CSV table of C-alpha atoms and ligand atoms in Angstrom, one decimal:
chain,number,residue,atom,x,y,z
Y,1,MET,CA,0.0,0.0,0.0
Y,2,SER,CA,1.4,3.4,-0.9
Y,3,VAL,CA,1.7,6.1,1.7
Y,4,ARG,CA,-1.2,8.0,0.1
Y,5,ALA,CA,-3.4,5.0,0.0
Y,6,PHE,CA,-2.6,4.3,3.7
Y,7,ARG,CA,-3.8,7.7,4.7
Y,8,GLN,CA,-6.8,7.7,2.5
Y,9,ALA,CA,-7.8,4.3,3.9
Y,10,ALA,CA,-7.4,5.5,7.4
Y,11,ASP,CA,-9.2,8.7,6.6
Y,12,ALA,CA,-12.1,6.8,5.2
Y,13,ALA,CA,-12.4,4.5,8.2
Y,14,PRO,CA,-16.2,4.6,8.7
Y,15,SER,CA,-16.1,4.2,12.5
Y,16,ALA,CA,-12.9,3.2,14.1
Y,17,PRO,CA,-14.2,1.8,17.3
Y,18,HIS,CA,-15.9,-1.5,16.5
Y,19,LEU,CA,-16.6,-3.8,19.4
Y,20,ILE,CA,-17.9,-7.3,18.8
Y,21,THR,CA,-17.4,-9.0,22.2
Y,22,GLU,CA,-17.7,-7.9,25.8
Y,23,LEU,CA,-14.3,-6.5,27.0
Y,24,PRO,CA,-12.1,-8.2,27.7
Y,25,GLY,CA,-13.2,-10.9,25.2
Y,26,PRO,CA,-12.6,-14.6,25.6
Y,27,ARG,CA,-9.2,-14.8,23.9
Y,28,ALA,CA,-8.1,-11.7,25.8
Y,29,ARG,CA,-9.2,-13.2,29.2
Y,30,ALA,CA,-7.3,-16.4,28.5
Y,31,LEU,CA,-4.1,-14.4,27.6
Y,32,ILE,CA,-4.4,-12.1,30.6
Y,33,ALA,CA,-4.5,-15.2,32.9
Y,34,ARG,CA,-1.3,-16.5,31.2
Y,35,ASP,CA,0.3,-13.1,31.5
Y,36,ASP,CA,-0.6,-12.9,35.2
Y,37,ALA,CA,1.1,-16.1,35.9
Y,38,VAL,CA,4.4,-15.3,34.3
Y,39,THR,CA,5.2,-11.6,33.7
Y,40,SER,CA,6.7,-9.2,36.2
Y,41,PRO,CA,4.0,-8.0,38.7
Y,42,SER,CA,5.5,-4.5,38.4
Y,43,LEU,CA,3.7,-3.9,35.1
Y,44,THR,CA,0.6,-1.8,35.5
Y,45,ARG,CA,-1.8,-2.2,32.7
Y,46,ALA,CA,-4.2,0.7,32.3
Y,47,TYR,CA,-7.0,-1.7,31.2
Y,48,PRO,CA,-7.4,-5.2,29.7
Y,49,LEU,CA,-6.4,-4.5,26.1
Y,50,VAL,CA,-4.6,-7.4,24.5
Y,51,ALA,CA,-3.4,-6.0,21.2
Y,52,GLU,CA,-3.1,-8.2,18.2
Y,53,SER,CA,-2.4,-5.7,15.4
Y,54,GLY,CA,-2.3,-2.0,14.6
Y,55,ASP,CA,-3.1,-0.1,11.5
Y,56,GLY,CA,-2.7,3.7,11.4
Y,57,TYR,CA,-4.9,4.9,14.3
Y,58,VAL,CA,-6.7,1.7,15.0
Y,59,VAL,CA,-5.6,-1.2,17.3
Y,60,THR,CA,-7.3,-4.5,16.9
Y,61,ASP,CA,-7.4,-6.8,19.9
Y,62,VAL,CA,-7.1,-10.6,19.9
Y,63,ASP,CA,-10.9,-10.9,19.8
Y,64,ASP,CA,-11.2,-8.7,16.7
Y,65,ASN,CA,-12.4,-5.6,18.6
Y,66,ARG,CA,-11.2,-2.4,17.0
Y,67,PHE,CA,-10.1,0.6,19.1
Y,68,LEU,CA,-9.4,4.1,18.2
Y,69,ASP,CA,-5.9,4.8,19.5
Y,70,PHE,CA,-5.4,8.1,21.3
Y,71,ALA,CA,-2.5,6.8,23.4
Y,72,ALA,CA,-0.2,5.6,20.6
Y,73,GLY,CA,1.7,3.3,22.9
Y,74,ILE,CA,2.6,6.2,25.2
Y,75,ALA,CA,3.1,8.7,22.5
Y,76,VAL,CA,5.3,6.4,20.5
Y,77,ALA,CA,3.5,5.5,17.3
Y,78,ALA,CA,4.3,8.9,15.8
Y,79,THR,CA,3.4,8.0,12.2
Y,80,GLY,CA,0.6,5.7,13.2
Y,81,HIS,CA,0.8,2.0,13.5
Y,82,SER,CA,2.7,0.2,10.8
Y,83,HIS,CA,3.1,3.1,8.5
Y,84,PRO,CA,3.9,1.5,5.1
Y,85,ALA,CA,7.1,3.6,4.6
Y,86,VAL,CA,8.3,2.6,8.1
Y,87,VAL,CA,7.4,-1.0,7.6
Y,88,ALA,CA,9.2,-1.1,4.2
Y,89,ALA,CA,12.3,0.5,5.8
Y,90,ILE,CA,12.3,-2.1,8.6
Y,91,THR,CA,11.8,-5.0,6.3
Y,92,ALA,CA,14.5,-4.0,3.8
Y,93,GLN,CA,17.0,-3.3,6.7
Y,94,ALA,CA,16.1,-6.6,8.4
Y,95,GLU,CA,17.0,-8.4,5.2
Y,96,ARG,CA,20.2,-6.5,4.8
Y,97,LEU,CA,21.7,-6.4,8.4
Y,98,VAL,CA,20.0,-6.7,11.8
Y,99,HIS,CA,22.9,-6.1,14.1
Y,100,ILE,CA,26.6,-5.2,14.1
Y,101,ALA,CA,27.2,-3.2,17.4
Y,102,ALA,CA,27.9,0.4,16.6
Y,103,THR,CA,30.1,0.7,19.6
Y,104,ASP,CA,32.7,-1.5,17.8
Y,105,PHE,CA,31.9,-1.1,14.1
Y,106,TYR,CA,30.8,1.6,11.7
Y,107,GLU,CA,27.4,1.3,10.1
Y,108,PRO,CA,25.8,3.5,7.4
Y,109,ARG,CA,22.3,3.9,9.0
Y,110,TYR,CA,23.9,4.8,12.4
Y,111,ILE,CA,25.9,7.5,10.6
Y,112,GLU,CA,23.0,8.8,8.5
Y,113,LEU,CA,20.6,9.0,11.5
Y,114,SER,CA,23.2,10.8,13.6
Y,115,GLU,CA,23.7,13.3,10.8
Y,116,ARG,CA,19.9,13.8,10.5
Y,117,LEU,CA,19.6,14.3,14.3
Y,118,ALA,CA,22.6,16.6,14.4
Y,119,ALA,CA,21.1,18.7,11.6
Y,120,ILE,CA,17.8,19.2,13.5
Y,121,ALA,CA,19.2,19.5,17.0
Y,122,PRO,CA,17.6,22.4,18.8
Y,123,PHE,CA,20.8,24.4,19.1
Y,124,GLU,CA,23.0,26.3,16.6
Y,125,GLU,CA,26.3,24.8,17.6
Y,126,ASN,CA,27.3,21.6,15.8
Y,127,ALA,CA,26.1,18.5,17.5
Y,128,ARG,CA,27.3,15.0,18.3
Y,129,VAL,CA,24.9,12.1,18.8
Y,130,PHE,CA,24.9,8.9,20.9
Y,131,LEU,CA,22.2,6.4,20.1
Y,132,THR,CA,20.5,4.3,22.8
Y,133,ASN,CA,17.9,1.6,23.2
Y,134,SER,CA,15.4,3.6,25.3
Y,135,GLY,CA,14.6,6.9,26.9
Y,136,THR,CA,16.0,6.0,30.3
Y,137,GLU,CA,19.3,5.0,28.7
Y,138,ALA,CA,19.5,8.4,26.9
Y,139,VAL,CA,19.0,10.1,30.3
Y,140,GLU,CA,21.7,7.9,31.8
Y,141,GLY,CA,24.1,9.0,29.0
Y,142,ALA,CA,23.2,12.6,29.6
Y,143,ILE,CA,23.9,12.4,33.3
Y,144,LYS,CA,27.2,10.7,32.7
Y,145,LEU,CA,28.2,13.2,30.0
Y,146,ALA,CA,27.4,16.2,32.2
Y,147,ARG,CA,29.4,14.8,35.1
Y,148,HIS,CA,32.3,13.8,32.9
Y,149,HIS,CA,32.3,17.2,31.1
Y,150,THR,CA,32.1,19.3,34.2
Y,151,GLY,CA,33.9,17.1,36.7
Y,152,ARG,CA,31.1,17.9,39.1
Y,153,PRO,CA,28.8,15.5,40.9
Y,154,ALA,CA,25.4,17.2,41.6
Y,155,ILE,CA,22.3,17.2,39.4
Y,156,ILE,CA,19.2,19.3,39.7
Y,157,ALA,CA,15.9,18.0,38.5
Y,158,PHE,CA,12.2,19.0,39.2
Y,159,GLU,CA,9.3,17.9,41.3
Y,160,GLY,CA,6.8,15.9,39.2
Y,161,ALA,CA,9.5,14.9,36.6
Y,162,PHE,CA,9.7,11.6,34.9
Y,163,HIS,CA,13.1,10.7,33.4
Y,164,GLY,CA,13.0,6.9,33.4
Y,165,ARG,CA,13.5,3.9,35.7
Y,166,THR,CA,17.2,2.9,35.6
Y,167,LEU,CA,18.9,3.9,38.7
Y,168,GLY,CA,20.5,7.1,37.5
Y,169,ALA,CA,17.4,8.3,35.7
Y,170,LEU,CA,15.2,7.1,38.5
Y,171,SER,CA,17.2,9.3,40.9
Y,172,LEU,CA,15.9,12.3,38.9
Y,173,THR,CA,12.3,10.9,38.5
Y,174,ASN,CA,9.9,12.5,41.0
Y,175,SER,CA,6.6,11.6,39.7
Y,176,LYS,CA,5.1,8.8,41.8
Y,177,LEU,CA,6.4,7.4,45.0
Y,178,LYS,CA,5.8,3.8,44.0
Y,179,GLN,CA,8.4,4.3,41.2
Y,180,ARG,CA,11.1,5.0,43.8
Y,181,ALA,CA,10.0,3.2,46.9
Y,182,GLY,CA,12.4,0.4,47.9
Y,183,PHE,CA,15.1,1.2,45.4
Y,184,GLY,CA,17.5,3.3,47.4
Y,185,PRO,CA,20.1,4.4,47.8
Y,186,LEU,CA,19.7,6.3,44.6
Y,187,LEU,CA,22.3,8.7,43.1
Y,188,PRO,CA,23.7,11.1,45.7
Y,189,MET,CA,23.6,14.8,45.3
Y,190,VAL,CA,20.4,15.0,43.3
Y,191,PHE,CA,18.2,17.9,44.2
Y,192,HIS,CA,14.6,18.5,43.2
Y,193,ALA,CA,13.4,22.0,42.6
Y,194,PRO,CA,9.7,23.0,42.2
Y,195,PHE,CA,8.3,23.0,38.7
Y,196,PRO,CA,5.8,25.7,37.8
Y,197,ARG,CA,2.5,23.9,37.1
Y,198,VAL,CA,1.1,26.6,34.9
Y,199,ARG,CA,-2.5,25.7,34.1
Y,200,SER,CA,-2.4,26.8,30.5
Y,201,TRP,CA,0.1,26.9,27.8
Y,202,HIS,CA,-0.2,30.7,27.7
Y,203,GLU,CA,2.3,32.7,29.6
Y,204,GLY,CA,0.9,34.7,32.5
Y,205,SER,CA,-2.3,32.8,33.0
Y,206,GLY,CA,-1.1,30.9,36.0
Y,207,GLY,CA,2.4,32.2,36.9
Y,208,ASP,CA,5.6,32.6,34.9
Y,209,GLY,CA,7.8,30.4,37.1
Y,210,THR,CA,9.5,33.3,38.8
Y,211,ALA,CA,8.6,31.9,42.3
Y,212,GLU,CA,10.0,28.5,41.4
Y,213,LEU,CA,13.2,30.0,40.0
Y,214,ASP,CA,13.6,31.9,43.3
Y,215,VAL,CA,13.5,28.7,45.2
Y,216,LEU,CA,16.0,27.1,42.9
Y,217,ARG,CA,18.4,30.1,43.1
Y,218,HIS,CA,18.0,30.9,46.8
Y,219,SER,CA,17.0,27.7,48.7
Y,220,ILE,CA,18.7,25.1,46.6
Y,221,LEU,CA,21.7,26.8,45.0
Y,222,GLY,CA,22.0,29.2,47.9
Y,223,ARG,CA,21.8,26.8,50.8
Y,224,LEU,CA,21.8,23.1,49.7
Y,225,VAL,CA,24.4,22.7,47.0
Y,226,ALA,CA,27.0,25.1,45.6
Y,227,PRO,CA,26.5,26.0,42.0
Y,228,GLU,CA,30.1,25.0,41.2
Y,229,ASP,CA,29.2,21.5,42.4
Y,230,VAL,CA,26.3,21.2,39.9
Y,231,ALA,CA,26.9,19.3,36.7
Y,232,ALA,CA,23.5,19.6,35.1
Y,233,ILE,CA,20.0,20.9,35.3
Y,234,VAL,CA,17.6,18.3,33.8
Y,235,PHE,CA,14.1,19.3,32.9
Y,236,GLU,CA,11.2,18.4,30.6
Y,237,PRO,CA,10.0,21.4,28.6
Y,238,ILE,CA,6.5,19.9,29.0
Y,239,GLN,CA,6.3,17.6,31.9
Y,240,GLY,CA,4.8,14.4,30.5
Y,241,GLU,CA,4.1,11.5,33.0
Y,242,GLY,CA,3.8,14.2,35.7
Y,243,GLY,CA,0.6,15.5,34.2
Y,244,TYR,CA,1.3,17.3,30.9
Y,245,PHE,CA,2.5,20.6,32.3
Y,246,PRO,CA,4.2,23.0,29.8
Y,247,ALA,CA,6.9,25.1,31.4
Y,248,PRO,CA,6.5,28.8,31.1
Y,249,ALA,CA,9.0,30.5,28.8
Y,250,ALA,CA,10.4,32.8,31.5
Y,251,PHE,CA,11.1,29.7,33.6
Y,252,ILE,CA,13.1,28.1,30.9
Y,253,ARG,CA,15.0,31.3,30.2
Y,254,GLY,CA,15.8,31.5,33.9
Y,255,LEU,CA,17.2,28.0,33.8
Y,256,ARG,CA,19.4,28.9,30.9
Y,257,GLN,CA,20.6,32.0,32.7
Y,258,ILE,CA,21.5,30.0,35.8
Y,259,CYS,CA,23.4,27.4,33.7
Y,260,ASP,CA,25.3,30.2,31.9
Y,261,GLU,CA,26.2,31.9,35.2
Y,262,HIS,CA,27.6,28.8,36.7
Y,263,GLY,CA,28.9,26.6,33.8
Y,264,ILE,CA,26.1,24.1,34.4
Y,265,VAL,CA,25.0,21.8,31.5
Y,266,LEU,CA,21.3,22.4,30.6
Y,267,ILE,CA,19.7,19.1,29.6
Y,268,ALA,CA,16.2,19.2,27.9
Y,269,ASP,CA,14.5,15.8,28.2
Y,270,GLU,CA,12.4,15.7,25.0
Y,271,ILE,CA,11.9,12.0,25.2
Y,272,GLN,CA,8.1,12.5,25.1
Y,273,SER,CA,7.8,16.0,23.7
Y,274,GLY,CA,10.4,15.7,20.9
Y,275,MET,CA,10.1,14.4,17.3
Y,276,GLY,CA,7.1,16.5,16.3
Y,277,ARG,CA,4.8,15.7,19.2
Y,278,THR,CA,4.1,19.4,20.0
Y,279,GLY,CA,3.8,20.5,16.3
Y,280,ARG,CA,7.4,21.5,16.3
Y,281,MET,CA,10.3,19.1,15.9
Y,282,TRP,CA,11.3,20.0,19.5
Y,283,ALA,CA,9.2,21.6,22.2
Y,284,MET,CA,12.2,23.8,22.9
Y,285,GLU,CA,11.7,25.6,19.6
Y,286,ALA,CA,8.7,27.3,21.2
Y,287,TYR,CA,11.0,28.9,23.7
Y,288,ASP,CA,13.9,31.2,22.6
Y,289,VAL,CA,16.3,29.0,24.5
Y,290,GLU,CA,18.9,26.5,23.4
Y,291,PRO,CA,19.8,23.5,25.7
Y,292,ASP,CA,23.3,22.0,25.8
Y,293,VAL,CA,22.0,18.4,25.5
Y,294,VAL,CA,18.7,17.0,24.4
Y,295,THR,CA,17.4,13.5,25.0
Y,296,VAL,CA,14.9,11.9,22.7
Y,297,ALA,CA,13.2,8.4,22.3
Y,298,LYS,CA,9.5,7.4,22.1
Y,299,GLY,CA,8.3,8.6,18.7
Y,300,ILE,CA,11.8,8.7,17.1
Y,301,ALA,CA,11.4,5.3,15.3
Y,302,SER,CA,7.6,4.9,15.2
Y,303,GLY,CA,7.8,2.1,17.8
Y,304,MET,CA,11.2,0.4,17.2
Y,305,PRO,CA,13.3,0.7,20.3
Y,306,LEU,CA,15.6,3.6,19.9
Y,307,GLY,CA,16.7,6.7,21.8
Y,308,ALA,CA,19.3,9.4,21.3
Y,309,MET,CA,21.4,11.8,23.4
Y,310,ILE,CA,22.3,14.8,21.3
Y,311,ALA,CA,24.9,17.2,22.7
Y,312,ARG,CA,26.7,20.3,21.6
Y,313,ARG,CA,30.1,19.4,20.2
Y,314,SER,CA,31.8,21.4,22.9
Y,315,VAL,CA,30.1,19.3,25.6
Y,316,MET,CA,30.4,15.8,24.1
Y,317,THR,CA,34.2,15.7,24.6
Y,318,TRP,CA,34.6,12.4,26.3
Y,319,LYS,CA,37.2,10.0,25.1
Y,320,PRO,CA,36.9,6.6,23.3
Y,321,GLY,CA,35.7,3.9,25.7
Y,322,ALA,CA,34.0,6.4,28.1
Y,323,HIS,CA,30.5,5.3,27.1
Y,324,GLY,CA,29.0,2.7,24.7
Y,325,ASN,CA,26.4,0.0,24.4
Y,326,THR,CA,25.6,-3.2,22.4
Y,327,PHE,CA,22.2,-2.6,20.9
Y,328,GLY,CA,22.0,1.2,20.7
Y,329,GLY,CA,21.5,2.5,17.2
Y,330,ASN,CA,20.6,-1.0,16.0
Y,331,PRO,CA,20.4,-0.8,12.1
Y,332,VAL,CA,16.7,-1.8,11.9
Y,333,SER,CA,15.8,0.8,14.5
Y,334,CYS,CA,17.9,3.4,12.7
Y,335,ALA,CA,16.2,2.6,9.4
Y,336,ALA,CA,12.8,3.0,11.1
Y,337,ALA,CA,13.9,6.3,12.5
Y,338,LEU,CA,15.1,7.6,9.2
Y,339,ALA,CA,11.8,6.6,7.6
Y,340,THR,CA,9.9,8.3,10.5
Y,341,ILE,CA,11.8,11.6,9.9
Y,342,ASP,CA,11.1,11.3,6.2
Y,343,VAL,CA,7.4,10.8,6.8
Y,344,ILE,CA,7.3,13.7,9.3
Y,345,GLU,CA,8.8,15.9,6.6
Y,346,ARG,CA,7.1,14.5,3.5
Y,347,GLU,CA,3.6,14.5,5.0
Y,348,SER,CA,4.1,17.8,6.8
Y,349,LEU,CA,3.2,16.3,10.1
Y,350,LEU,CA,4.5,19.2,12.2
Y,351,GLU,CA,2.0,21.5,10.6
Y,352,HIS,CA,-0.7,18.8,10.8
Y,353,ALA,CA,0.0,18.1,14.5
Y,354,ASP,CA,0.0,21.9,15.2
Y,355,ALA,CA,-3.3,22.5,13.4
Y,356,ILE,CA,-5.1,19.5,14.7
Y,357,GLY,CA,-3.8,20.1,18.2
Y,358,GLU,CA,-5.3,23.6,18.1
Y,359,TYR,CA,-8.6,22.1,16.8
Y,360,ILE,CA,-8.6,19.6,19.7
Y,361,LEU,CA,-7.8,22.3,22.3
Y,362,ASP,CA,-10.7,24.5,21.0
Y,363,ALA,CA,-13.1,21.5,21.1
Y,364,LEU,CA,-12.0,20.7,24.6
Y,365,ALA,CA,-12.4,24.3,25.7
Y,366,GLU,CA,-16.0,24.1,24.6
Y,367,MET,CA,-16.4,20.7,26.4
Y,368,GLN,CA,-15.0,22.4,29.5
Y,369,ALA,CA,-17.8,24.9,29.4
Y,370,ARG,CA,-20.3,22.0,29.4
Y,371,HIS,CA,-18.5,20.0,32.1
Y,372,PRO,CA,-17.6,21.5,35.5
Y,373,THR,CA,-15.3,18.6,36.2
Y,374,ILE,CA,-12.8,19.6,33.5
Y,375,GLY,CA,-10.5,21.8,35.6
Y,376,ASP,CA,-8.0,22.5,32.9
Y,377,VAL,CA,-7.1,21.8,29.3
Y,378,ARG,CA,-3.5,22.4,28.3
Y,379,GLY,CA,-0.8,21.3,25.9
Y,380,LYS,CA,0.6,22.0,22.5
Y,381,GLY,CA,0.3,20.1,19.3
Y,382,LEU,CA,-0.7,16.5,20.0
Y,383,MET,CA,0.5,16.5,23.6
Y,384,ILE,CA,-2.7,17.5,25.3
Y,385,GLY,CA,-3.8,17.0,28.9
Y,386,VAL,CA,-7.3,17.3,30.3
Y,387,GLU,CA,-7.3,17.6,34.0
Y,388,PHE,CA,-10.3,16.7,36.1
Y,389,VAL,CA,-11.2,18.3,39.4
Y,390,LEU,CA,-13.9,17.8,42.0
Y,391,ASP,CA,-14.3,21.5,42.6
Y,392,LYS,CA,-13.3,24.2,40.1
Y,393,ARG,CA,-12.4,26.7,42.8
Y,394,THR,CA,-10.2,24.5,45.0
Y,395,LYS,CA,-8.9,22.5,42.0
Y,396,GLU,CA,-9.1,19.3,44.2
Y,397,PRO,CA,-8.0,16.6,41.8
Y,398,ALA,CA,-10.7,14.1,40.7
Y,399,HIS,CA,-8.4,11.0,40.4
Y,400,ASP,CA,-11.2,8.4,40.5
Y,401,LEU,CA,-13.2,10.3,37.9
Y,402,ALA,CA,-10.2,10.5,35.5
Y,403,GLU,CA,-9.7,6.7,36.0
Y,404,ASP,CA,-13.4,6.0,35.4
Y,405,ILE,CA,-13.4,8.0,32.2
Y,406,THR,CA,-10.3,6.1,31.0
Y,407,GLN,CA,-12.0,2.8,31.7
Y,408,ARG,CA,-15.3,3.8,30.1
Y,409,GLY,CA,-13.3,5.1,27.1
Y,410,PHE,CA,-11.8,1.6,26.7
Y,411,GLN,CA,-15.2,0.0,27.0
Y,412,LYS,CA,-16.4,2.2,24.2
Y,413,GLY,CA,-13.4,1.5,22.0
Y,414,LEU,CA,-11.2,4.5,22.7
Y,415,LEU,CA,-7.7,4.1,24.0
Y,416,LEU,CA,-6.6,6.8,26.5
Y,417,LEU,CA,-3.9,7.0,29.1
Y,418,PRO,CA,-3.8,9.0,32.4
Y,419,ALA,CA,-0.9,11.3,33.5
Y,420,GLY,CA,-0.2,12.8,36.8
Y,421,VAL,CA,-2.9,12.7,39.5
Y,422,SER,CA,-6.1,13.4,37.6
Y,423,THR,CA,-5.2,14.2,34.0
Y,424,ILE,CA,-6.0,12.2,30.9
Y,425,ARG,CA,-3.5,12.7,28.1
Y,426,LEU,CA,-4.4,12.8,24.4
Y,427,SER,CA,-1.4,11.8,22.4
Y,428,PRO,CA,-2.5,10.2,19.1
Y,429,ALA,CA,-0.4,9.6,16.0
Y,430,LEU,CA,0.9,12.9,14.5
Y,431,ASN,CA,-1.0,12.1,11.3
Y,432,ILE,CA,-4.4,11.5,13.0
Y,433,PRO,CA,-7.2,12.6,10.6
Y,434,LYS,CA,-9.7,15.2,11.7
Y,435,GLU,CA,-12.6,12.8,11.2
Y,436,LEU,CA,-11.2,10.4,13.8
Y,437,VAL,CA,-10.5,13.3,16.2
Y,438,ASP,CA,-14.2,14.2,16.0
Y,439,GLU,CA,-15.1,10.6,16.6
Y,440,ALA,CA,-12.7,10.3,19.6
Y,441,LEU,CA,-13.9,13.5,21.1
Y,442,GLU,CA,-17.5,12.3,20.9
Y,443,VAL,CA,-16.7,9.1,22.6
Y,444,PHE,CA,-14.6,11.0,25.2
Y,445,GLU,CA,-17.5,13.2,26.1
Y,446,GLU,CA,-19.9,10.3,26.3
Y,447,ALA,CA,-17.5,8.6,28.7
Y,448,LEU,CA,-17.1,11.8,30.7
Y,449,SER,CA,-20.9,12.4,30.9
Y,450,GLU,CA,-21.5,8.8,32.2
Y,451,ALA,CA,-18.6,9.1,34.7
Y,452,GLU,CA,-20.0,12.4,36.0
Y,453,ALA,CA,-23.5,10.9,36.3
Y,454,ALA,CA,-22.0,8.1,38.3
Y,455,LEU,CA,-20.2,10.4,40.8
Z,1,PLP,N1,11.9,10.9,29.9
Z,1,PLP,C1,10.6,11.2,29.7
Z,1,PLP,C2,10.2,12.7,29.6
Z,1,PLP,C3,9.6,10.2,29.5
Z,1,PLP,O1,8.4,10.6,29.2
Z,1,PLP,C4,10.0,8.9,29.5
Z,1,PLP,C5,9.0,7.8,29.4
Z,1,PLP,O2,7.9,8.0,29.6
Z,1,PLP,C6,11.4,8.6,29.8
Z,1,PLP,C7,12.3,9.6,30.0
Z,1,PLP,C8,11.8,7.1,29.9
Z,1,PLP,O3,11.8,6.6,28.7
Z,1,PLP,P1,11.8,5.0,28.5
Z,1,PLP,O4,10.5,4.5,29.1
Z,1,PLP,O5,12.0,4.7,27.0
Z,1,PLP,O6,13.0,4.4,29.3
């Protein structure tokens, strides 16, 4: 199927959700029982979806029920499930070469992808690239690089942040207690500063981060840790897992200023917000600020495991042997990433994500006027959060309501994921057609109305 035919077929999908069994269906129930018996109990499945196949924006389960996908595998299926151009690149590469270990040998796809990423890096200076297997590994690399480059031990991260689950990244993660509990001691000299939870994308509507910068400057860098001991400040331009909170521009400018004053490396974690998710290649492009290092993963290869740590040339100065891995920048994943970037460019997905994101935000603002439980709607491009509250004035989070809507969405054939305490994130494929957005919003409101009635 050509790329155009793929999109036309998806656009013409009469009604994406199509449920033919109760949920979970009989095959799903049997598989869930087997899964329960053998997989790590640490996995937390949002609802009993047992996925068999994916096509564009639709996931079909093992009982042939079809779901409209507004989760995209946690914002990963950037070009939709099994985009033909991505599948063709994966297939051709798998026939050519599956693995070589780029730590030890040269490989054309590794080089080409590094060139492409260096060319689009969100800073003017020339970039160098280290490819990883995952987001958390990209963050590990960034922590190590900052320590190595500065010769300093301390790292500053933010309350509500999520940077991954390996021990270094986990030390920065501050999203949910259960993610950290029982795993100490974590990295020493990690300090968490408050993150401004502005309740709208627009500057000034809920604070510009000045108060949080004051705490960082005076309480943390003034009393807890000397700036000359700090290797890096690591932040998400839009907090993802923590609840889809975009940082105000003044806050990010303040971080840059602090880093410049003290020779601290500024690391933007764009693992979720990067690769077009916000309608720009990088969320950082919305701010007039350049980081020193950027981490990316999730959407980079449309679902193949890949991440990258991209750094200014003047920062990535470590010597041969200082860092490496076995699988990072696997040729098949690199081929998928190159195809993903091509699709983003060829199909103008940045413009599409930006426009369709605005459309969704407007529709949600109207929905908010009809539903008092929607406390806030925020985000950019296709990284949109809908926060639910019990009381509009106190903003008391309605965690159970958000959970109920997510479950009801699933029962109606719409895949959603929560974020933070009481937020539902909408993060469909970047090429999601408007017709399917309308359908999803309709199902979303139906689920919301029923959940409100059940309160
Ligand atoms: N950083 C951010 C901002 C993320 O959203 C995530 C994953 O949700 C990670 C890091 C960790 O990535 P991974 O799950 O690929 O290790």
